[in-house]
Amino acid sequence: MITTNDLHKHFLECSGACTDTRQLVQGGLFFALKGPNFDANTMAAAALQGGCRYAVVDDLQVATDDRFILVSDVLSALQELARHHRRTFSIPVIAITGSNGKTTTKELVHAVLGAYAPALATSGNLNNHIGVPLTLLRMSAEHRFAIVEMGANKPGDIAELMAIAEPSHGMITNIGKAHLEGFGGYDGVVRTKTEMYAWIKGHGGTLFVHGDDELLMAKSAGIARITYGTQDGNNTTGRDSGGAGAFVSFSFDVRNEHGHYDVPTQLIGNYNVPNLLAAVCIGQHFGVPDEVIAGALAEYTPSNNRSQFKDTGSNHLVLDAYNANPSSMQAALRNFAALPSDRPKLVVLGDMLELGAESADEHNGIVALLTELQLKAWLVGPEFGRTGPGRVHLRFANATEALAHATAAPVENHLILVKGSRGVKLETLVPAF
């Protein structure tokens, strides 16, 4: 079997790494991963024919010539190679996790650092035990920073990813009620997310911590940390500066002197202010000029149905349909209810998935909040279908049913919030609005 050091030498001959025959890297290193319903060893030859330079396999019968690199386990080889490759760089590696906002925060941090010097960041949400190694393998001599997003579905996930990426810095955006089924409840979420803090403490790293969050401040006590928030005493301070429009405006204080920068953004939702301040904090810590930070955040445009605003001609949409959990949905609804608008408001909510035994209570809680906020809603999915009546809402078994209704009875001249877990596929409704 090949050593990790020798595998790295082969990797340096390649133009990158890939694991999907539908997205091959020409001249790349293909990893033939296995899953419950597939074995990519059977596709390794096709990957080579498609332009890859080498294929890493763990099936002896597949390895018919020296373009096949035989290992005992392909996934372990991928992870060990990524760790080895990361160790060849001495640049800051910033790990970001959290129940809400981690992808947006990652993008904002990338915008700030990338405006100052070449910075690598996780693509999309490739934040698991496969995506993190692939991100690390994209590190090159040009990069001065790396921002690595980390997701978790069960205890031990963050510890595993930290051991692969070996970051110098870490950040938890917040800890909320997400993926409760896999964690066995909220306490399990807290323990898993704070595996990041334990790793940073044990390896002499530094944390970026939201100083207004009592839980995060308590859990990070005794660890080297830099804080951000609205309260005096944080290393970076700022605040929501209000404004009459739908987009967030915020300000942050100039370092070591009086004055502040006012920043109009293209983000929807004042719950993004801590995410923006996190990016300011990291930028200031690494010496990015304040005017560069302000410019980068003002120019950042959200994508992928995250905190997006869209004028369709018929309606104004607030798109936050990439994911949802109770804490993020509550924040989105309260923000939406407070938005100034001369249009009638409608919320289209999809089920919050992976909540386990707490799912019924959490979905009923959202229906109660709709009543409190006096919001009209379309509720999509079986979990919302089982909730109590609350206000008079339209209920649909799935997005297909909701789309059929939206097509048959078009909604016009409304301000519409679209939010739900990714699996509900609410984004398919957007063309009808």
Protein backbone atom coordinates (compact mmCIF):
# COMPACT_ATOMS: atom_id res chain seq x y z
CA MET A 1 0.00 0.00 0.00
CA ILE A 2 1.16 3.52 -0.75
CA THR A 3 2.15 5.88 2.06
CA THR A 4 0.42 9.21 2.58
CA ASN A 5 3.67 11.00 1.74
CA ASP A 6 3.98 9.19 -1.59
CA LEU A 7 0.29 9.73 -2.32
CA HIS A 8 0.89 13.44 -1.77
CA LYS A 9 3.68 13.38 -4.35
CA HIS A 10 1.24 11.90 -6.85
CA PHE A 11 -1.34 14.53 -5.88
CA LEU A 12 1.14 17.34 -6.60
CA GLU A 13 1.45 15.99 -10.14
CA CYS A 14 -2.31 16.48 -10.55
CA SER A 15 -4.49 19.51 -11.16
CA GLY A 16 -6.82 18.82 -8.24
CA ALA A 17 -8.96 16.15 -6.58
CA CYS A 18 -12.47 14.89 -7.30
CA THR A 19 -14.89 12.19 -6.17
CA ASP A 20 -17.71 12.44 -8.73
CA THR A 21 -17.47 11.09 -12.27
CA ARG A 22 -20.03 13.71 -13.30
CA GLN A 23 -17.62 16.47 -12.27
CA LEU A 24 -14.19 15.16 -13.19
CA VAL A 25 -11.08 17.32 -12.88
CA GLN A 26 -8.98 17.07 -16.02
CA GLY A 27 -5.57 15.85 -14.97
CA GLY A 28 -6.93 15.33 -11.47
CA LEU A 29 -6.75 12.69 -8.77
CA PHE A 30 -9.98 10.68 -8.54
CA PHE A 31 -11.02 9.11 -5.22
CA ALA A 32 -13.27 6.07 -5.63
CA LEU A 33 -15.45 6.45 -2.55
CA LYS A 34 -18.05 3.94 -1.41
CA GLY A 35 -21.50 4.60 0.01
CA PRO A 36 -24.56 2.61 1.06
CA ASN A 37 -25.77 2.39 -2.53
CA PHE A 38 -22.66 2.79 -4.67
CA ASP A 39 -19.04 1.75 -5.06
CA ALA A 40 -17.01 4.16 -7.17
CA ASN A 41 -14.29 1.56 -7.60
CA THR A 42 -16.44 0.39 -10.49
CA MET A 43 -16.16 3.89 -12.02
CA ALA A 44 -12.43 4.38 -11.55
CA ALA A 45 -11.53 3.26 -15.08
CA ALA A 46 -14.16 5.62 -16.49
CA ALA A 47 -12.65 8.48 -14.44
CA LEU A 48 -9.26 7.82 -16.03
CA GLN A 49 -10.80 7.64 -19.47
CA GLY A 50 -12.58 10.91 -18.71
CA GLY A 51 -9.30 12.73 -18.13
CA CYS A 52 -8.12 12.06 -14.57
CA ARG A 53 -4.41 11.35 -14.14
CA TYR A 54 -4.72 8.81 -11.31
CA ALA A 55 -7.52 6.99 -9.48
CA VAL A 56 -7.31 6.04 -5.80
CA VAL A 57 -9.05 2.70 -5.22
CA ASP A 58 -9.37 0.08 -2.49
CA ASP A 59 -10.39 -2.87 -4.67
CA LEU A 60 -7.38 -4.95 -5.73
CA GLN A 61 -9.19 -6.30 -8.77
CA VAL A 62 -9.69 -2.79 -10.13
CA ALA A 63 -6.01 -1.80 -9.89
CA THR A 64 -4.87 -3.14 -13.25
CA ASP A 65 -2.00 -0.68 -13.94
CA ASP A 66 0.04 2.05 -12.27
CA ARG A 67 -2.59 4.72 -12.90
CA PHE A 68 -4.65 3.04 -10.16
CA ILE A 69 -3.32 3.84 -6.69
CA LEU A 70 -4.27 1.09 -4.24
CA VAL A 71 -5.04 2.00 -0.62
CA SER A 72 -6.70 0.11 2.23
CA ASP A 73 -9.61 2.56 2.47
CA VAL A 74 -10.26 5.39 0.01
CA LEU A 75 -12.10 7.70 2.43
CA SER A 76 -9.35 7.43 5.04
CA ALA A 77 -6.74 8.03 2.35
CA LEU A 78 -8.57 11.17 1.22
CA GLN A 79 -8.77 12.53 4.77
CA GLU A 80 -5.16 11.68 5.63
CA LEU A 81 -3.93 13.23 2.38
CA ALA A 82 -5.88 16.42 3.11
CA ARG A 83 -4.36 16.66 6.60
CA HIS A 84 -0.88 16.06 5.19
CA HIS A 85 -1.41 18.70 2.50
CA ARG A 86 -2.73 21.23 5.03
CA ARG A 87 0.42 20.74 7.13
CA THR A 88 2.55 21.99 4.25
CA PHE A 89 1.05 25.47 4.76
CA SER A 90 1.56 27.89 7.64
CA ILE A 91 -1.26 30.29 6.73
CA PRO A 92 -4.19 30.99 9.06
CA VAL A 93 -6.87 28.33 8.68
CA ILE A 94 -10.21 29.52 10.09
CA ALA A 95 -12.85 26.90 10.91
CA ILE A 96 -16.48 28.06 11.07
CA THR A 97 -19.46 26.11 12.37
CA GLY A 98 -22.83 26.94 13.94
CA SER A 99 -26.50 26.06 13.84
CA ASN A 100 -27.48 29.15 11.84
CA GLY A 101 -25.55 31.45 9.55
CA LYS A 102 -22.34 29.50 9.15
CA THR A 103 -22.43 29.46 5.35
CA THR A 104 -23.35 33.16 5.13
CA THR A 105 -20.64 34.00 7.65
CA LYS A 106 -18.11 31.94 5.70
CA GLU A 107 -19.02 33.86 2.55
CA LEU A 108 -18.77 37.22 4.33
CA VAL A 109 -15.39 36.34 5.85
CA HIS A 110 -14.19 35.21 2.43
CA ALA A 111 -15.37 38.50 0.91
CA VAL A 112 -13.45 40.52 3.50
CA LEU A 113 -10.21 38.53 3.51
CA GLY A 114 -10.33 37.96 -0.26
CA ALA A 115 -10.53 41.71 -0.85
CA TYR A 116 -7.20 42.01 0.99
CA ALA A 117 -5.24 38.93 -0.12
CA PRO A 118 -5.91 35.62 -1.93
CA ALA A 119 -8.18 33.51 0.29
CA LEU A 120 -9.55 29.99 -0.09
CA ALA A 121 -13.04 29.14 1.17
CA THR A 122 -15.34 26.13 1.19
CA SER A 123 -17.38 25.96 -2.01
CA GLY A 124 -21.12 25.95 -1.39
CA ASN A 125 -21.81 23.84 1.68
CA LEU A 126 -19.17 21.12 1.14
CA ASN A 127 -18.71 21.03 4.89
CA ASN A 128 -18.70 17.34 5.84
CA HIS A 129 -16.13 14.52 6.14
CA ILE A 130 -15.69 14.54 2.35
CA GLY A 131 -16.17 18.24 1.59
CA VAL A 132 -13.64 19.46 4.18
CA PRO A 133 -10.81 17.30 2.78
CA LEU A 134 -11.64 18.42 -0.76
CA THR A 135 -11.50 22.04 0.41
CA LEU A 136 -8.10 21.54 2.02
CA LEU A 137 -6.75 19.93 -1.14
CA ARG A 138 -7.53 23.17 -3.00
CA MET A 139 -4.98 25.05 -0.88
CA SER A 140 -2.13 26.38 -3.01
CA ALA A 141 0.90 28.62 -2.69
CA GLU A 142 -1.12 31.70 -3.68
CA HIS A 143 -3.44 31.53 -0.69
CA ARG A 144 -2.85 33.68 2.39
CA PHE A 145 -5.95 32.52 4.27
CA ALA A 146 -8.23 29.48 4.29
CA ILE A 147 -11.81 29.53 5.56
CA VAL A 148 -13.23 26.06 6.19
CA GLU A 149 -16.91 25.56 6.93
CA MET A 150 -17.79 22.59 9.14
CA GLY A 151 -21.22 20.99 9.49
CA ALA A 152 -22.42 18.33 11.90
CA ASN A 153 -25.28 15.85 12.07
CA LYS A 154 -24.22 13.78 15.07
CA PRO A 155 -21.84 13.83 18.05
CA GLY A 156 -18.17 13.62 17.11
CA ASP A 157 -18.55 15.21 13.66
CA ILE A 158 -16.87 18.50 14.55
CA ALA A 159 -14.04 16.78 16.43
CA GLU A 160 -13.40 14.63 13.36
CA LEU A 161 -13.30 17.61 11.00
CA MET A 162 -11.08 19.64 13.32
CA ALA A 163 -8.59 16.76 13.43
CA ILE A 164 -8.49 16.73 9.63
CA ALA A 165 -8.23 20.48 9.06
CA GLU A 166 -6.09 21.37 12.10
CA PRO A 167 -7.26 25.02 12.04
CA SER A 168 -5.39 27.82 13.73
CA HIS A 169 -8.62 29.72 14.46
CA GLY A 170 -12.22 28.71 15.13
CA MET A 171 -15.67 30.28 15.27
CA ILE A 172 -19.11 29.04 16.30
CA THR A 173 -21.71 31.47 14.96
CA ASN A 174 -24.38 30.29 17.40
CA ILE A 175 -25.88 27.10 18.82
CA GLY A 176 -29.56 26.47 18.11
CA LYS A 177 -32.07 23.71 17.58
CA ALA A 178 -30.79 22.08 14.41
CA HIS A 179 -30.53 18.36 13.50
CA LEU A 180 -31.93 17.47 16.94
CA GLU A 181 -32.72 13.94 15.82
CA GLY A 182 -29.07 13.08 15.18
CA PHE A 183 -27.82 14.78 18.34
CA GLY A 184 -30.44 13.39 20.72
CA GLY A 185 -31.60 16.86 21.75
CA TYR A 186 -30.28 20.39 22.24
CA ASP A 187 -27.66 19.39 24.83
CA GLY A 188 -26.14 17.11 22.22
CA VAL A 189 -25.96 20.02 19.77
CA VAL A 190 -24.11 22.10 22.37
CA ARG A 191 -21.62 19.33 23.13
CA THR A 192 -20.95 18.66 19.47
CA LYS A 193 -20.51 22.26 18.37
CA THR A 194 -18.20 23.00 21.29
CA GLU A 195 -15.94 20.15 20.23
CA MET A 196 -14.40 22.99 18.20
CA TYR A 197 -13.58 24.91 21.36
CA ALA A 198 -12.02 21.85 22.97
CA TRP A 199 -9.79 21.22 19.94
CA ILE A 200 -8.66 24.87 19.74
CA LYS A 201 -7.88 24.92 23.46
CA GLY A 202 -5.88 21.70 23.21
CA HIS A 203 -3.84 22.94 20.25
CA GLY A 204 -3.09 26.53 21.22
CA GLY A 205 -5.40 28.16 18.69
CA THR A 206 -7.54 31.27 18.90
CA LEU A 207 -11.33 31.65 18.86
CA PHE A 208 -13.55 34.36 17.45
CA VAL A 209 -16.56 34.57 19.78
CA HIS A 210 -19.84 36.49 19.65
CA GLY A 211 -19.50 38.46 22.87
CA ASP A 212 -23.25 39.07 23.19
CA ASP A 213 -23.93 35.31 23.31
CA GLU A 214 -23.83 34.20 26.95
CA LEU A 215 -23.58 30.50 26.09
CA LEU A 216 -20.64 30.94 23.73
CA MET A 217 -18.87 33.25 26.14
CA ALA A 218 -19.30 30.72 28.95
CA LYS A 219 -18.13 27.78 26.84
CA SER A 220 -15.08 29.67 25.53
CA ALA A 221 -13.90 30.90 28.94
CA GLY A 222 -10.23 30.15 29.51
CA ILE A 223 -9.43 29.86 25.79
CA ALA A 224 -7.58 32.52 23.77
CA ARG A 225 -10.37 34.49 22.12
CA ILE A 226 -11.22 37.65 20.24
CA THR A 227 -14.77 38.90 20.66
CA TYR A 228 -17.26 40.87 18.60
CA GLY A 229 -20.71 42.25 19.37
CA THR A 230 -22.81 45.28 20.16
CA GLN A 231 -21.60 45.75 23.72
CA ASP A 232 -18.60 47.77 24.86
CA GLY A 233 -15.66 45.61 25.83
CA ASN A 234 -15.67 43.48 22.70
CA ASN A 235 -12.61 43.63 20.45
CA THR A 236 -14.89 44.55 17.54
CA THR A 237 -18.07 46.51 18.14
CA GLY A 238 -20.94 47.45 15.86
CA ARG A 239 -24.68 47.61 15.65
CA ASP A 240 -27.75 47.49 13.45
CA SER A 241 -28.17 51.02 12.13
CA GLY A 242 -31.75 50.45 11.00
CA GLY A 243 -32.95 52.06 7.81
CA ALA A 244 -36.30 52.13 6.09
CA GLY A 245 -35.61 49.51 3.42
CA ALA A 246 -35.63 45.74 3.43
CA PHE A 247 -31.85 45.42 3.39
CA VAL A 248 -29.72 45.38 6.53
CA SER A 249 -27.64 48.45 7.31
CA PHE A 250 -25.10 48.24 10.09
CA SER A 251 -22.14 50.16 11.40
CA PHE A 252 -18.87 49.06 12.96
CA ASP A 253 -16.39 51.03 15.01
CA VAL A 254 -12.97 52.00 13.72
CA ARG A 255 -10.14 50.26 15.52
CA ASN A 256 -8.21 52.15 18.20
CA GLU A 257 -9.80 55.52 17.46
CA HIS A 258 -13.12 57.34 17.40
CA GLY A 259 -15.47 56.99 14.45
CA HIS A 260 -17.32 54.26 12.63
CA TYR A 261 -18.20 52.98 9.19
CA ASP A 262 -21.82 52.84 8.04
CA VAL A 263 -22.35 49.88 5.71
CA PRO A 264 -25.46 49.35 3.57
CA THR A 265 -25.68 45.66 2.66
CA GLN A 266 -27.59 43.49 0.22
CA LEU A 267 -28.64 41.03 2.93
CA ILE A 268 -32.18 40.59 4.23
CA GLY A 269 -32.73 40.07 7.96
CA ASN A 270 -31.24 41.85 10.97
CA TYR A 271 -30.29 38.40 12.30
CA ASN A 272 -27.37 38.78 9.86
CA VAL A 273 -25.81 41.59 11.92
CA PRO A 274 -23.78 39.16 14.10
CA ASN A 275 -22.60 37.41 10.91
CA LEU A 276 -21.48 40.75 9.47
CA LEU A 277 -19.72 41.70 12.70
CA ALA A 278 -17.96 38.33 12.72
CA ALA A 279 -16.51 39.13 9.30
CA VAL A 280 -15.46 42.58 10.51
CA CYS A 281 -13.79 41.05 13.57
CA ILE A 282 -11.78 38.56 11.55
CA GLY A 283 -10.82 41.21 9.03
CA GLN A 284 -9.68 43.63 11.71
CA HIS A 285 -7.72 40.92 13.50
CA PHE A 286 -5.77 40.09 10.35
CA GLY A 287 -5.06 43.71 9.50
CA VAL A 288 -7.54 44.31 6.69
CA PRO A 289 -8.07 48.09 6.44
CA ASP A 290 -11.48 49.16 7.73
CA GLU A 291 -12.38 50.82 4.45
CA VAL A 292 -11.66 47.56 2.62
CA ILE A 293 -13.84 45.65 5.09
CA ALA A 294 -16.70 48.11 4.64
CA GLY A 295 -16.45 47.99 0.86
CA ALA A 296 -16.34 44.20 0.72
CA LEU A 297 -19.43 43.80 2.90
CA ALA A 298 -21.36 46.45 0.99
CA GLU A 299 -20.59 44.72 -2.31
CA TYR A 300 -21.37 41.17 -1.14
CA THR A 301 -24.42 39.75 -2.89
CA PRO A 302 -26.07 36.67 -1.33
CA SER A 303 -26.91 33.69 -3.49
CA ASN A 304 -28.31 30.16 -3.29
CA ASN A 305 -31.60 31.21 -1.64
CA ARG A 306 -29.91 32.59 1.47
CA SER A 307 -31.15 35.97 2.74
CA GLN A 308 -31.89 37.06 -0.83
CA PHE A 309 -34.31 39.73 -2.00
CA LYS A 310 -35.93 39.30 -5.42
CA ASP A 311 -38.30 41.55 -7.32
CA THR A 312 -40.18 39.24 -9.67
CA GLY A 313 -42.30 41.97 -11.23
CA SER A 314 -45.37 40.42 -9.63
CA ASN A 315 -44.10 40.20 -6.05
CA HIS A 316 -41.21 41.01 -3.78
CA LEU A 317 -39.62 37.82 -2.39
CA VAL A 318 -37.45 37.24 0.65
CA LEU A 319 -35.74 33.95 -0.19
CA ASP A 320 -34.32 31.99 2.71
CA ALA A 321 -35.23 28.53 1.48
CA TYR A 322 -31.89 26.78 1.73
CA ASN A 323 -32.39 25.48 5.24
CA ALA A 324 -34.46 25.93 8.39
CA ASN A 325 -34.59 25.02 12.05
CA PRO A 326 -36.69 26.43 14.89
CA SER A 327 -34.28 29.19 15.91
CA SER A 328 -33.61 30.39 12.36
CA MET A 329 -37.29 30.26 11.42
CA GLN A 330 -38.35 32.24 14.47
CA ALA A 331 -35.74 34.91 13.70
CA ALA A 332 -36.79 35.06 10.04
CA LEU A 333 -40.49 35.41 10.91
CA ARG A 334 -39.94 38.16 13.48
CA ASN A 335 -37.71 40.06 11.09
CA PHE A 336 -40.21 39.63 8.23
CA ALA A 337 -43.10 40.84 10.36
CA ALA A 338 -41.15 43.99 11.21
CA LEU A 339 -40.17 44.82 7.63
CA PRO A 340 -41.77 48.05 6.39
CA SER A 341 -43.97 47.39 3.38
CA ASP A 342 -47.10 48.77 1.76
CA ARG A 343 -47.77 45.30 0.29
CA PRO A 344 -49.72 42.54 2.03
CA LYS A 345 -47.43 39.90 3.51
CA LEU A 346 -47.43 36.14 2.95
CA VAL A 347 -45.09 33.54 4.41
CA VAL A 348 -44.48 30.22 2.68
CA LEU A 349 -42.97 27.82 5.19
CA GLY A 350 -41.65 24.33 4.63
CA ASP A 351 -41.17 21.62 7.25
CA MET A 352 -38.14 21.82 9.52
CA LEU A 353 -36.51 18.42 9.10
CA GLU A 354 -34.46 16.21 11.43
CA LEU A 355 -36.04 17.40 14.68
CA GLY A 356 -36.88 13.93 15.96
CA ALA A 357 -39.17 13.68 18.98
CA GLU A 358 -39.34 17.48 19.29
CA SER A 359 -40.67 18.00 15.77
CA ALA A 360 -44.38 18.27 16.66
CA ASP A 361 -43.81 20.78 19.47
CA GLU A 362 -41.47 22.90 17.36
CA HIS A 363 -43.82 23.05 14.37
CA ASN A 364 -46.76 23.90 16.62
CA GLY A 365 -44.59 26.63 18.12
CA ILE A 366 -44.07 28.15 14.70
CA VAL A 367 -47.82 28.13 14.02
CA ALA A 368 -48.37 29.88 17.35
CA LEU A 369 -45.77 32.48 16.39
CA LEU A 370 -47.59 33.10 13.11
CA THR A 371 -50.71 33.89 15.13
CA GLU A 372 -48.76 36.20 17.44
CA LEU A 373 -47.25 38.06 14.48
CA GLN A 374 -50.57 38.07 12.57
CA LEU A 375 -48.96 36.61 9.47
CA LYS A 376 -50.84 34.77 6.73
CA ALA A 377 -49.08 31.53 5.75
CA TRP A 378 -48.85 28.65 3.37
CA LEU A 379 -47.56 25.62 5.28
CA VAL A 380 -45.84 22.95 3.20
CA GLY A 381 -45.06 19.41 4.33
CA PRO A 382 -46.46 16.66 6.57
CA GLU A 383 -45.07 18.07 9.81
CA PHE A 384 -46.87 21.37 9.37
CA GLY A 385 -49.87 19.40 8.14
CA ARG A 386 -50.20 17.83 11.60
CA THR A 387 -50.13 21.13 13.50
CA GLY A 388 -53.12 22.70 15.20
CA PRO A 389 -55.33 25.15 13.32
CA GLY A 390 -54.03 28.47 14.70
CA ARG A 391 -54.92 31.14 12.18
CA VAL A 392 -56.51 30.07 8.93
CA HIS A 393 -53.56 28.90 6.83
CA LEU A 394 -53.35 26.96 3.60
CA ARG A 395 -51.67 23.58 4.05
CA PHE A 396 -50.01 21.51 1.32
CA ALA A 397 -48.59 18.02 1.53
CA ASN A 398 -45.52 18.97 -0.51
CA ALA A 399 -44.04 21.63 -2.77
CA THR A 400 -45.67 20.10 -5.85
CA GLU A 401 -49.14 20.71 -4.39
CA ALA A 402 -48.18 24.24 -3.36
CA LEU A 403 -46.83 24.96 -6.84
CA ALA A 404 -50.06 23.75 -8.44
CA HIS A 405 -52.05 26.10 -6.21
CA ALA A 406 -49.73 29.04 -6.88
CA THR A 407 -50.08 28.43 -10.60
CA ALA A 408 -53.86 28.12 -10.53
CA ALA A 409 -54.42 31.07 -8.18
CA PRO A 410 -51.51 33.50 -8.73
CA VAL A 411 -50.38 35.72 -5.86
CA GLU A 412 -49.66 39.29 -6.91
CA ASN A 413 -48.29 42.46 -5.36
CA HIS A 414 -47.28 40.72 -2.12
CA LEU A 415 -44.16 40.68 0.03
CA ILE A 416 -43.45 36.96 0.43
CA LEU A 417 -41.06 35.11 2.74
CA VAL A 418 -40.04 31.66 1.49
CA LYS A 419 -38.30 29.55 4.14
CA GLY A 420 -37.97 25.84 4.83
CA SER A 421 -35.55 22.94 5.03
CA ARG A 422 -33.74 22.15 1.82
CA GLY A 423 -35.45 18.79 1.48
CA VAL A 424 -38.86 20.45 1.08
CA LYS A 425 -37.67 22.10 -2.19
CA LEU A 426 -39.51 25.39 -1.72
CA GLU A 427 -37.25 26.99 -4.31
CA THR A 428 -39.40 25.24 -6.95
CA LEU A 429 -42.21 27.68 -6.08
CA VAL A 430 -40.24 30.80 -6.93
CA PRO A 431 -41.12 30.87 -10.68
CA ALA A 432 -44.83 30.91 -9.77
CA PHE A 433 -44.40 34.07 -7.70
